[in-house]
Amino acid sequence: MALGLGLMMALSAVACGGGTDEKGQADSSGQGSGMVEEGEAGADREPITLTFGVPYSDYGNGIHTDKNLFLQRLKEVTGVELEFVIYDADSYALMCAGGDLTDIILLTTNTPGSVEALIASGGILPLDDLLDEYGQHIKANIPDALEAVRDKENGDKIYGLPTNVSDAGSIPRRNADIGFRARYDIYKQIGSPEIRSQDDFLNVLKAMQDYERERTGENDIYCFGSFTDWGTWPYYICYPFMYGLMDTKTGFSYDRVTGELVNNYTDGDSVYWDGMAFFNKAYQMGLFDPDGLMQKVAQYDDKVATGKYIATIYSPGPLDPSLLGEEAVMTYLPGTAFPNVNETYAMAYPAGYQMEASRAISASCPYPERAMQVLDYIDSPEGSRFLLNGVQGEDWDVVDGVPQLIGPMMDAYRNGTQNEYRRDRTGDALCKGCMSSGNIVLDDGYPVDLTTGAEFISQTVNAAERAFAQDFGSDLFYPGQVYEKWIEEGTVTDITTAEGALKVASLGSLSEEASLISAEAEDYLASNIAKLIFASSDEEFQKEKDSMIAKFRELGFDMVEEEMIALFDAAHRDYEERAN
């Protein structure tokens, strides 16, 4: 593996305690080594090193890889030391083209045709036999996801293990998920005006921005901004999700309300284009940061945290109370500007992110069996809980029959230092969301991630969140409960069913020609997005919109649509057959 293809970080591991039953199986409390017997691993097996290629990591935040307790336990159980390679889009493309892959690699479909090419060339291994022999936890945890990525065109084999699989939540999340939140503390200061439309919403935001600029004397405070390092993600996710849509392949969305496939690029009446018009209107009103298309997500998050952005397109914080005051909180505002409060409850993703962000084992891996054992340990009750929550008995434990965070880990969440505390103790900081199959509900009836449970939320809600909730009911204690109340009252909706995710997961592959057209269309959009958002008038916006739609058609996107319709119809039939 050439170091020039990414930043290689050696992750050293030494022994650390833990327990299994006499067969090496994980018990329901979360203690256990997975399907690897300790007698086979660790001291009784020659230690090896495997490389793991990932597209992002918290290394830049100072993680101490030589002290990480999760990696120490992983090595003790499996005998494997992991060495991470962080790649960007360019180095990933080079890796795929040259076959110079890491032993384990997180695949991405952002490079068109790369996954298909790796399968066709034999660059990554079919995993069926390895799963049968060494992947029992993975098979038990994500059966739908494995079936969704089974490649019917290449021997009906499984080549990737999906990540981000989750079950539908039964309790409201702390502050929902991706969507338009705004500073509720400022909203109250301007008199909590009524919001009945998106025009009302933008006018209220304008009043909030004017108030905050006058109060602070700072004219670089805005409501909205964006970021470039996630491609066109902010535009096909944020606004469409507020209408119940979910993303599929580039240029298309699935409408979870109507069950229809939506062409985002050439359908000028789509919700996608409504969203682009929304951002442009915000810009025309002076609400969109003119530097907001020249920054990365880390800069965006910093502006939210420090009060430079008083509304957000995806994440509600965290906010810095030392700068903004203890009362600062980012929430959905009451009213009917948008029909959907996205993911008040965790949405079911039984197929996860499918081949997008799936774990694969390269054909050049010298120890594919050991690689699968590593991945299966990470999916075991012990490994998955350790990955996300730290050491049982120190960071989390079963209290009165309920697994929950305890001690210094819970204290760190209460005082806002959890990121620093977790770096040496958990595994998710190594590459968040890419090492395990997802937030699975274990045999004890509780999710892997204990920060998603009611016990955690009730103990960590801050004063500002509680104050927001109390404004809408004396029996409410955090924002998610307020959104649940709005849903029950019929003011807004939330869609959490698995149907859409399973249909999207079953979509087959576009042809190579269509994939290249799709990629070219997205590149064109990314390169010209500023012309839309920064259009100086409605007339200029419409001109740019018409020009872009014409360009998409010129590139051949109508052919992509034809293939997508055929793939979607096939996926719908496949879903119906499996459902029956």
XYZ file of C-alpha atoms in Angstrom:
580
model
C 0.000 0.000 0.000
C 1.455 3.292 -1.078
C 1.388 5.944 1.592
C 0.758 8.579 -1.077
C -2.763 7.248 -1.539
C -3.845 8.459 1.853
C -2.688 9.377 5.307
C -1.669 6.099 6.899
C -2.011 5.918 10.636
C -0.786 2.934 12.609
C -3.241 1.952 15.278
C -1.344 -0.030 17.887
C -3.121 -2.200 20.407
C -2.179 -3.960 23.633
C -4.111 -6.318 25.836
C -7.220 -5.229 27.691
C -9.695 -7.152 29.832
C -13.121 -8.498 28.878
C -15.171 -11.649 29.078
C -16.906 -14.351 27.069
C -18.812 -17.478 27.841
C -17.038 -20.777 27.479
C -17.800 -20.985 23.761
C -16.634 -17.461 23.014
C -20.229 -16.362 22.312
C -21.448 -12.951 23.374
C -23.945 -12.964 26.186
C -26.980 -10.691 26.126
C -25.496 -8.202 28.583
C -22.970 -7.148 25.976
C -19.979 -9.072 27.328
C -18.564 -11.595 24.889
C -15.978 -11.935 22.188
C -18.177 -12.643 19.203
C -17.827 -15.741 17.053
C -14.056 -15.841 17.450
C -12.992 -18.064 20.316
C -10.370 -16.468 22.532
C -8.378 -19.683 22.400
C -7.969 -19.182 18.673
C -7.178 -15.500 18.864
C -4.757 -13.223 20.653
C -1.855 -15.025 22.297
C -2.643 -18.380 20.631
C -2.591 -16.925 17.138
C 0.260 -15.118 15.458
C -0.521 -11.388 15.571
C -1.060 -9.780 12.182
C -1.713 -6.298 10.846
C -4.508 -5.484 8.405
C -5.082 -2.177 6.651
C -8.504 -0.503 6.682
C -9.272 2.222 4.124
C -11.746 4.913 5.203
C -12.742 8.307 3.756
C -12.820 10.281 6.994
C -11.685 10.155 10.576
C -11.412 12.214 13.740
C -7.623 11.957 13.636
C -7.383 15.692 13.190
C -9.055 16.128 16.568
C -6.153 14.482 18.375
C -7.252 10.872 18.820
C -4.582 8.833 20.588
C -4.500 5.776 18.371
C -1.829 4.049 20.428
C -4.023 4.248 23.550
C -7.448 3.424 22.120
C -9.113 0.863 24.381
C -11.442 -0.460 21.707
C -8.515 -1.293 19.418
C -6.709 -2.938 22.305
C -9.674 -5.207 22.937
C -10.087 -5.894 19.212
C -6.491 -7.086 19.015
C -6.832 -9.207 22.133
C -9.888 -10.995 20.763
C -8.878 -11.372 17.108
C -5.108 -11.086 17.134
C -5.402 -8.316 14.529
C -3.913 -4.848 14.698
C -5.619 -2.371 12.393
C -3.725 0.196 10.370
C -5.977 2.862 8.888
C -5.556 4.591 5.521
C -7.567 7.771 5.069
C -8.381 8.484 1.436
C -10.027 11.350 -0.417
C -11.965 11.132 -3.695
C -8.828 11.347 -5.828
C -6.817 8.771 -3.920
C -9.834 6.446 -3.769
C -10.165 6.604 -7.551
C -6.464 5.810 -7.888
C -6.755 2.906 -5.478
C -9.649 1.436 -7.444
C -8.041 1.994 -10.836
C -4.701 0.544 -9.801
C -6.045 -2.287 -7.661
C -3.873 -1.037 -4.798
C -6.573 -1.535 -2.186
C -6.344 -1.801 1.571
C -7.158 -5.202 3.091
C -10.524 -3.933 4.316
C -12.003 -0.934 2.554
C -15.066 1.216 2.946
C -16.467 1.426 -0.568
C -18.059 4.560 -1.953
C -20.260 4.991 -5.005
C -19.219 8.628 -5.387
C -16.691 7.491 -7.988
C -18.999 6.310 -10.805
C -18.613 2.686 -11.768
C -15.878 2.037 -9.204
C -17.758 -0.643 -7.272
C -18.907 -2.384 -10.446
C -15.375 -2.255 -11.821
C -13.924 -3.728 -8.626
C -16.400 -6.596 -8.764
C -15.833 -7.231 -12.470
C -12.048 -7.190 -12.119
C -12.025 -9.392 -9.049
C -10.585 -6.581 -6.953
C -12.883 -7.323 -4.024
C -13.921 -10.750 -2.767
C -17.371 -12.320 -2.723
C -18.170 -12.616 0.965
C -20.816 -15.349 1.101
C -18.533 -18.186 2.224
C -16.659 -15.957 4.660
C -19.967 -14.810 6.160
C -21.156 -18.400 6.544
C -17.964 -19.403 8.317
C -16.951 -16.310 10.281
C -19.740 -13.722 10.042
C -22.597 -15.067 12.126
C -23.213 -11.821 14.018
C -23.304 -9.825 10.795
C -25.734 -12.293 9.212
C -27.999 -12.157 12.252
C -27.875 -8.356 12.514
C -28.505 -7.251 8.918
C -30.249 -9.975 6.862
C -32.298 -7.495 4.813
C -29.246 -5.368 4.074
C -27.244 -8.372 2.880
C -30.035 -9.446 0.555
C -30.380 -5.876 -0.737
C -26.757 -5.779 -1.901
C -26.676 -9.302 -3.294
C -25.348 -8.824 -6.829
C -27.682 -10.769 -9.099
C -25.631 -9.819 -12.140
C -22.410 -11.287 -10.748
C -23.171 -14.760 -9.508
C -25.803 -13.687 -6.958
C -22.979 -12.921 -4.533
C -22.502 -10.424 -1.693
C -19.514 -8.123 -2.160
C -20.148 -5.445 0.466
C -21.411 -5.286 4.042
C -23.713 -2.264 4.441
C -23.275 0.239 7.247
C -25.748 2.560 8.989
C -28.461 -0.085 9.312
C -31.063 0.878 11.908
C -34.519 0.014 13.184
C -37.387 2.492 13.396
C -37.329 4.336 16.717
C -40.206 4.122 19.166
C -39.310 7.190 21.228
C -38.701 10.687 19.884
C -35.082 11.561 19.300
C -33.513 14.365 21.263
C -33.812 16.998 18.524
C -34.957 15.057 15.435
C -32.497 14.932 12.537
C -31.627 16.736 9.308
C -33.816 19.766 8.718
C -34.252 23.507 9.106
C -33.762 24.444 12.753
C -33.341 27.993 14.077
C -32.340 29.714 17.308
C -35.483 29.477 19.414
C -34.041 31.820 22.045
C -33.814 34.603 19.437
C -37.261 33.687 18.056
C -38.721 34.348 21.513
C -36.896 37.665 21.760
C -38.682 38.949 18.642
C -42.080 37.938 20.033
C -42.541 34.392 18.699
C -44.407 35.442 15.533
C -46.761 32.983 13.870
C -45.452 30.922 10.963
C -47.981 29.624 8.433
C -45.899 29.455 5.258
C -42.331 29.429 3.972
C -42.628 33.144 3.284
C -43.540 33.618 6.951
C -40.584 31.434 7.921
C -38.121 33.493 5.884
C -39.581 36.775 7.157
C -39.253 35.553 10.742
C -35.650 34.532 10.086
C -34.982 37.972 8.637
C -36.353 39.597 11.790
C -34.213 37.264 13.920
C -31.088 38.073 11.916
C -31.746 41.813 12.125
C -32.280 41.543 15.879
C -29.102 39.556 16.475
C -26.971 41.844 14.299
C -28.226 44.894 16.154
C -27.776 43.228 19.550
C -24.192 42.135 18.870
C -23.084 44.856 16.466
C -21.831 42.102 14.138
C -22.936 42.220 10.515
C -21.515 38.837 9.550
C -24.362 36.948 11.210
C -26.523 35.006 8.748
C -29.274 32.431 8.831
C -27.945 30.044 6.213
C -24.742 28.835 4.673
C -23.564 25.615 3.056
C -20.407 23.569 2.515
C -18.586 22.033 -0.426
C -16.867 18.907 0.870
C -20.066 16.824 0.794
C -20.732 17.569 -2.867
C -24.358 18.411 -3.645
C -25.581 16.703 -0.463
C -27.014 19.893 1.139
C -29.420 20.338 -1.770
C -30.782 16.843 -2.420
C -31.085 16.103 1.304
C -32.091 19.085 3.436
C -35.110 20.663 1.743
C -36.471 17.460 0.127
C -36.359 15.629 3.468
C -38.700 18.284 4.881
C -41.252 17.005 2.352
C -40.805 13.330 3.105
C -38.414 12.526 0.255
C -35.290 10.398 0.548
C -32.271 10.209 -1.728
C -31.689 7.370 -4.167
C -29.118 7.566 -6.952
C -27.618 10.811 -8.224
C -30.307 13.095 -9.582
C -33.302 11.225 -8.144
C -35.320 11.006 -4.943
C -37.976 8.658 -3.633
C -41.178 10.295 -2.385
C -42.138 8.402 0.764
C -45.571 10.048 0.708
C -46.641 9.146 -2.837
C -44.336 6.174 -3.405
C -43.064 7.740 -6.639
C -39.621 8.190 -8.118
C -38.719 11.874 -8.585
C -36.316 13.210 -11.214
C -34.571 16.067 -9.436
C -32.623 17.374 -12.397
C -34.971 17.635 -15.377
C -38.366 17.851 -13.652
C -38.622 21.605 -13.162
C -41.606 21.176 -10.834
C -39.834 18.822 -8.425
C -39.365 19.515 -4.722
C -35.646 19.662 -5.449
C -36.036 22.771 -7.600
C -38.403 24.259 -5.020
C -35.552 23.873 -2.558
C -33.091 25.633 -4.827
C -35.605 28.495 -5.175
C -35.915 28.601 -1.372
C -32.157 29.022 -0.950
C -32.105 31.694 -3.653
C -34.908 33.616 -1.986
C -32.993 33.439 1.298
C -29.978 34.900 -0.514
C -32.019 37.682 -2.081
C -33.284 38.575 1.403
C -29.703 38.746 2.710
C -30.053 35.572 4.793
C -27.531 33.370 2.969
C -23.849 33.838 3.733
C -22.064 34.964 0.520
C -19.036 32.977 1.727
C -21.254 29.974 2.413
C -20.277 28.166 -0.778
C -16.549 28.458 -0.164
C -16.176 26.485 3.062
C -16.079 22.957 4.396
C -18.448 21.390 6.871
C -16.060 22.001 9.789
C -16.190 25.743 9.117
C -19.952 25.571 8.774
C -20.282 23.775 12.120
C -18.049 26.376 13.758
C -20.294 29.187 12.529
C -23.328 27.413 13.976
C -21.546 26.831 17.290
C -20.381 30.445 17.599
C -23.625 32.095 16.539
C -22.565 33.290 13.105
C -25.381 31.135 11.708
C -28.662 31.380 13.606
C -30.411 28.734 11.515
C -29.120 25.472 10.143
C -29.771 23.221 7.171
C -28.899 19.953 8.881
C -27.507 19.890 12.435
C -28.723 21.789 15.513
C -25.330 22.222 17.071
C -23.736 21.861 19.482
C -23.823 25.537 20.387
C -21.167 27.236 22.523
C -22.918 28.478 25.700
C -19.839 30.465 26.763
C -20.376 32.665 23.695
C -24.116 32.465 23.160
C -25.452 32.071 26.694
C -27.008 29.115 28.485
C -30.403 29.820 26.921
C -29.207 29.346 23.307
C -30.912 26.420 21.563
C -31.507 25.436 17.942
C -34.908 23.793 17.292
C -37.671 23.509 14.766
C -39.868 26.572 15.075
C -43.602 26.111 15.649
C -45.819 26.479 12.610
C -46.526 24.968 9.222
C -43.669 26.164 7.002
C -42.839 22.549 6.114
C -45.009 19.429 6.276
C -42.473 17.007 7.706
C -40.366 17.167 10.875
C -37.702 14.852 9.569
C -36.843 11.878 11.770
C -38.501 12.924 14.971
C -38.242 9.180 15.385
C -35.283 7.308 13.952
C -36.274 6.125 10.498
C -35.970 2.459 9.645
C -32.973 1.788 7.422
C -33.084 -2.024 7.279
C -30.753 -1.989 4.286
C -28.507 0.781 5.597
C -26.630 2.722 2.944
C -26.364 -0.371 0.715
C -23.176 -0.403 -1.365
C -22.661 3.298 -0.656
C -20.441 3.108 2.439
C -20.190 -0.684 2.596
C -17.272 -2.679 3.959
C -15.423 -4.939 1.540
C -12.397 -7.218 1.654
C -9.880 -6.844 -1.145
C -8.696 -9.776 -3.212
C -5.139 -8.880 -2.201
C -5.868 -9.259 1.521
C -3.515 -12.006 2.770
C -5.871 -13.020 5.592
C -9.500 -12.668 4.425
C -10.751 -15.002 7.167
C -9.149 -12.833 9.850
C -10.583 -9.724 8.192
C -14.098 -11.167 8.422
C -13.480 -12.126 12.050
C -12.540 -8.508 12.774
C -15.720 -7.236 11.158
C -17.838 -9.833 12.930
C -16.349 -8.995 16.328
C -17.220 -5.353 15.708
C -20.831 -6.491 15.120
C -20.940 -8.738 18.208
C -22.790 -7.562 21.330
C -19.522 -6.821 23.094
C -17.791 -5.276 20.110
C -20.681 -3.102 18.964
C -21.407 -1.750 22.452
C -17.698 -1.170 23.071
C -17.334 0.562 19.701
C -19.961 3.183 20.534
C -20.108 3.326 24.327
C -16.728 2.391 25.786
C -15.793 -0.048 28.534
C -18.551 -1.923 30.345
C -18.392 -1.295 34.092
C -16.566 2.009 33.580
C -18.374 3.873 30.778
C -21.631 1.936 30.613
C -23.353 -0.857 32.476
C -26.689 -2.545 33.059
C -28.486 -0.608 35.799
C -31.816 -1.962 37.042
C -32.018 -4.104 33.930
C -31.330 -1.218 31.537
C -27.986 -0.740 29.718
C -26.962 2.898 30.062
C -23.961 5.198 30.212
C -22.446 5.722 33.642
C -19.580 7.406 35.473
C -17.061 9.556 33.611
C -18.712 8.878 30.242
C -22.058 10.238 31.399
C -20.315 13.126 33.158
C -18.508 13.967 29.922
C -21.818 14.183 28.062
C -23.290 16.364 30.776
C -20.436 18.869 30.651
C -19.910 18.765 26.881
C -16.474 17.084 26.888
C -17.639 13.755 25.453
C -15.634 14.049 22.235
C -12.360 14.357 24.122
C -13.243 11.624 26.600
C -14.399 9.151 23.945
C -11.308 9.351 21.744
C -9.252 6.934 23.772
C -12.116 4.674 24.806
C -14.444 4.003 21.863
C -14.007 2.998 18.253
C -16.438 5.242 16.432
C -14.031 8.197 16.522
C -11.714 6.159 14.278
C -14.247 6.426 11.468
C -17.754 7.265 12.580
C -20.436 5.084 11.043
C -18.153 2.899 8.911
C -16.857 0.093 11.093
C -20.056 -1.637 12.210
C -23.351 -2.507 10.554
C -25.209 0.184 12.483
C -27.386 0.889 15.489
C -28.883 -2.573 15.867
C -31.272 -3.514 18.673
C -29.549 -6.300 20.620
C -31.091 -9.315 22.324
C -31.504 -7.320 25.537
C -34.049 -5.157 23.711
C -31.933 -2.004 23.678
C -30.027 -0.346 20.824
C -26.273 -0.618 20.463
C -25.880 3.159 20.779
C -26.935 3.990 24.318
C -27.096 7.706 23.555
C -30.285 7.023 21.563
C -32.220 5.683 24.564
C -34.735 7.531 26.720
C -32.563 7.070 29.809
C -29.674 8.950 28.231
C -31.812 11.760 26.823
C -33.560 12.352 30.137
C -30.233 12.628 31.964
C -28.407 14.876 29.515
C -30.994 17.365 28.302
C -29.724 20.878 28.982
C -31.558 23.811 30.489
C -32.222 25.484 27.131
C -33.703 22.310 25.627
C -35.857 21.793 28.707
C -37.039 25.412 28.625
C -38.056 25.027 24.969
C -40.006 21.862 25.779
C -41.714 23.425 28.805
C -43.051 26.222 26.590
C -45.204 23.600 24.872
C -46.200 21.467 27.843
C -45.310 21.090 31.500
C -44.939 17.334 30.971
C -42.367 17.750 28.179
C -38.645 17.754 28.816
C -36.764 17.844 25.479
C -37.350 19.047 21.887
C -38.179 15.655 20.399
C -41.184 15.368 22.696
C -42.458 18.714 21.393
C -42.202 17.499 17.804
C -44.035 14.327 18.809
C -46.817 16.500 20.222
C -47.038 18.460 16.960
C -47.286 15.183 15.037
C -50.043 13.903 17.321
C -51.895 17.198 16.886
C -51.658 16.835 13.096
C -49.607 19.999 12.567
C -46.724 18.113 10.945
C -45.848 14.546 9.995
C -42.897 12.173 10.238
C -42.300 9.095 8.097
C -40.244 6.263 9.548
C -41.433 3.156 7.691
C -38.967 0.784 6.083
C -40.779 0.511 2.738
C -38.964 3.352 0.982
C -35.547 2.331 2.288
C -36.038 -1.253 1.130
C -37.204 -0.181 -2.324
C -34.258 2.152 -2.714
C -31.919 -0.561 -1.467
C -33.169 -2.937 -4.148
C -32.358 -0.584 -7.026
C -30.042 -2.249 -9.506
C -27.035 -0.633 -11.138
C -27.141 1.895 -13.928
C -25.267 1.027 -17.095
C -21.725 2.325 -17.364
C -22.860 4.955 -19.869
C -25.710 6.128 -17.640
C -23.424 6.191 -14.610
C -20.965 8.439 -16.414
C -23.771 10.764 -17.563
C -25.109 10.913 -14.003
C -21.677 11.759 -12.629
C -21.110 14.421 -15.268
C -24.493 15.956 -14.429
C -23.669 16.097 -10.736
C -20.256 17.631 -11.432
C -21.921 20.230 -13.625
C -24.438 21.055 -10.891
C -21.751 21.281 -8.220
C -19.699 23.610 -10.384
C -22.646 25.887 -11.116
C -24.659 25.790 -7.900
C -23.607 29.333 -7.010
C -25.310 30.649 -10.153
C -28.611 29.382 -8.779
C -28.293 30.347 -5.134
C -26.675 33.712 -5.804
C -29.022 34.760 -8.620
C -29.903 38.408 -8.040
C -33.576 38.113 -9.017
C -36.334 35.581 -9.616
C -35.915 36.159 -13.335
C -32.184 35.418 -13.202
C -32.834 32.305 -11.120
C -35.366 31.036 -13.661
C -32.919 31.705 -16.493
C -30.165 29.719 -14.740
C -32.610 26.934 -13.872
C -33.796 26.597 -17.475
C -30.183 26.622 -18.677
C -29.232 23.853 -16.253
C -32.180 21.660 -17.168
C -31.290 22.081 -20.832
C -27.689 21.131 -20.052
C -28.801 17.993 -18.176
C -30.817 16.940 -21.223
C -27.872 17.720 -23.498
C -25.693 15.453 -21.372
C -28.178 12.640 -21.931
C -29.972 12.610 -18.596
C -33.205 11.489 -20.278
C -31.513 8.141 -20.875
C -30.567 7.983 -17.190
C -34.208 8.600 -16.318
C -35.366 5.751 -18.564
C -32.952 3.350 -16.874
C -33.913 4.589 -13.412
C -37.627 4.077 -14.095
C -36.932 0.496 -15.192
C -34.739 -0.113 -12.122
C -37.329 1.422 -9.827
C -40.159 -0.682 -11.272
C -38.035 -3.803 -10.789
C -37.192 -2.771 -7.223
C -40.889 -2.210 -6.496
C -41.751 -5.682 -7.779
C -38.916 -7.181 -5.745
C -40.161 -5.424 -2.617
C -43.730 -6.625 -3.174
C -42.561 -10.206 -3.677
C -40.495 -10.163 -0.490
C -43.316 -8.499 1.462
C -45.730 -11.230 0.406
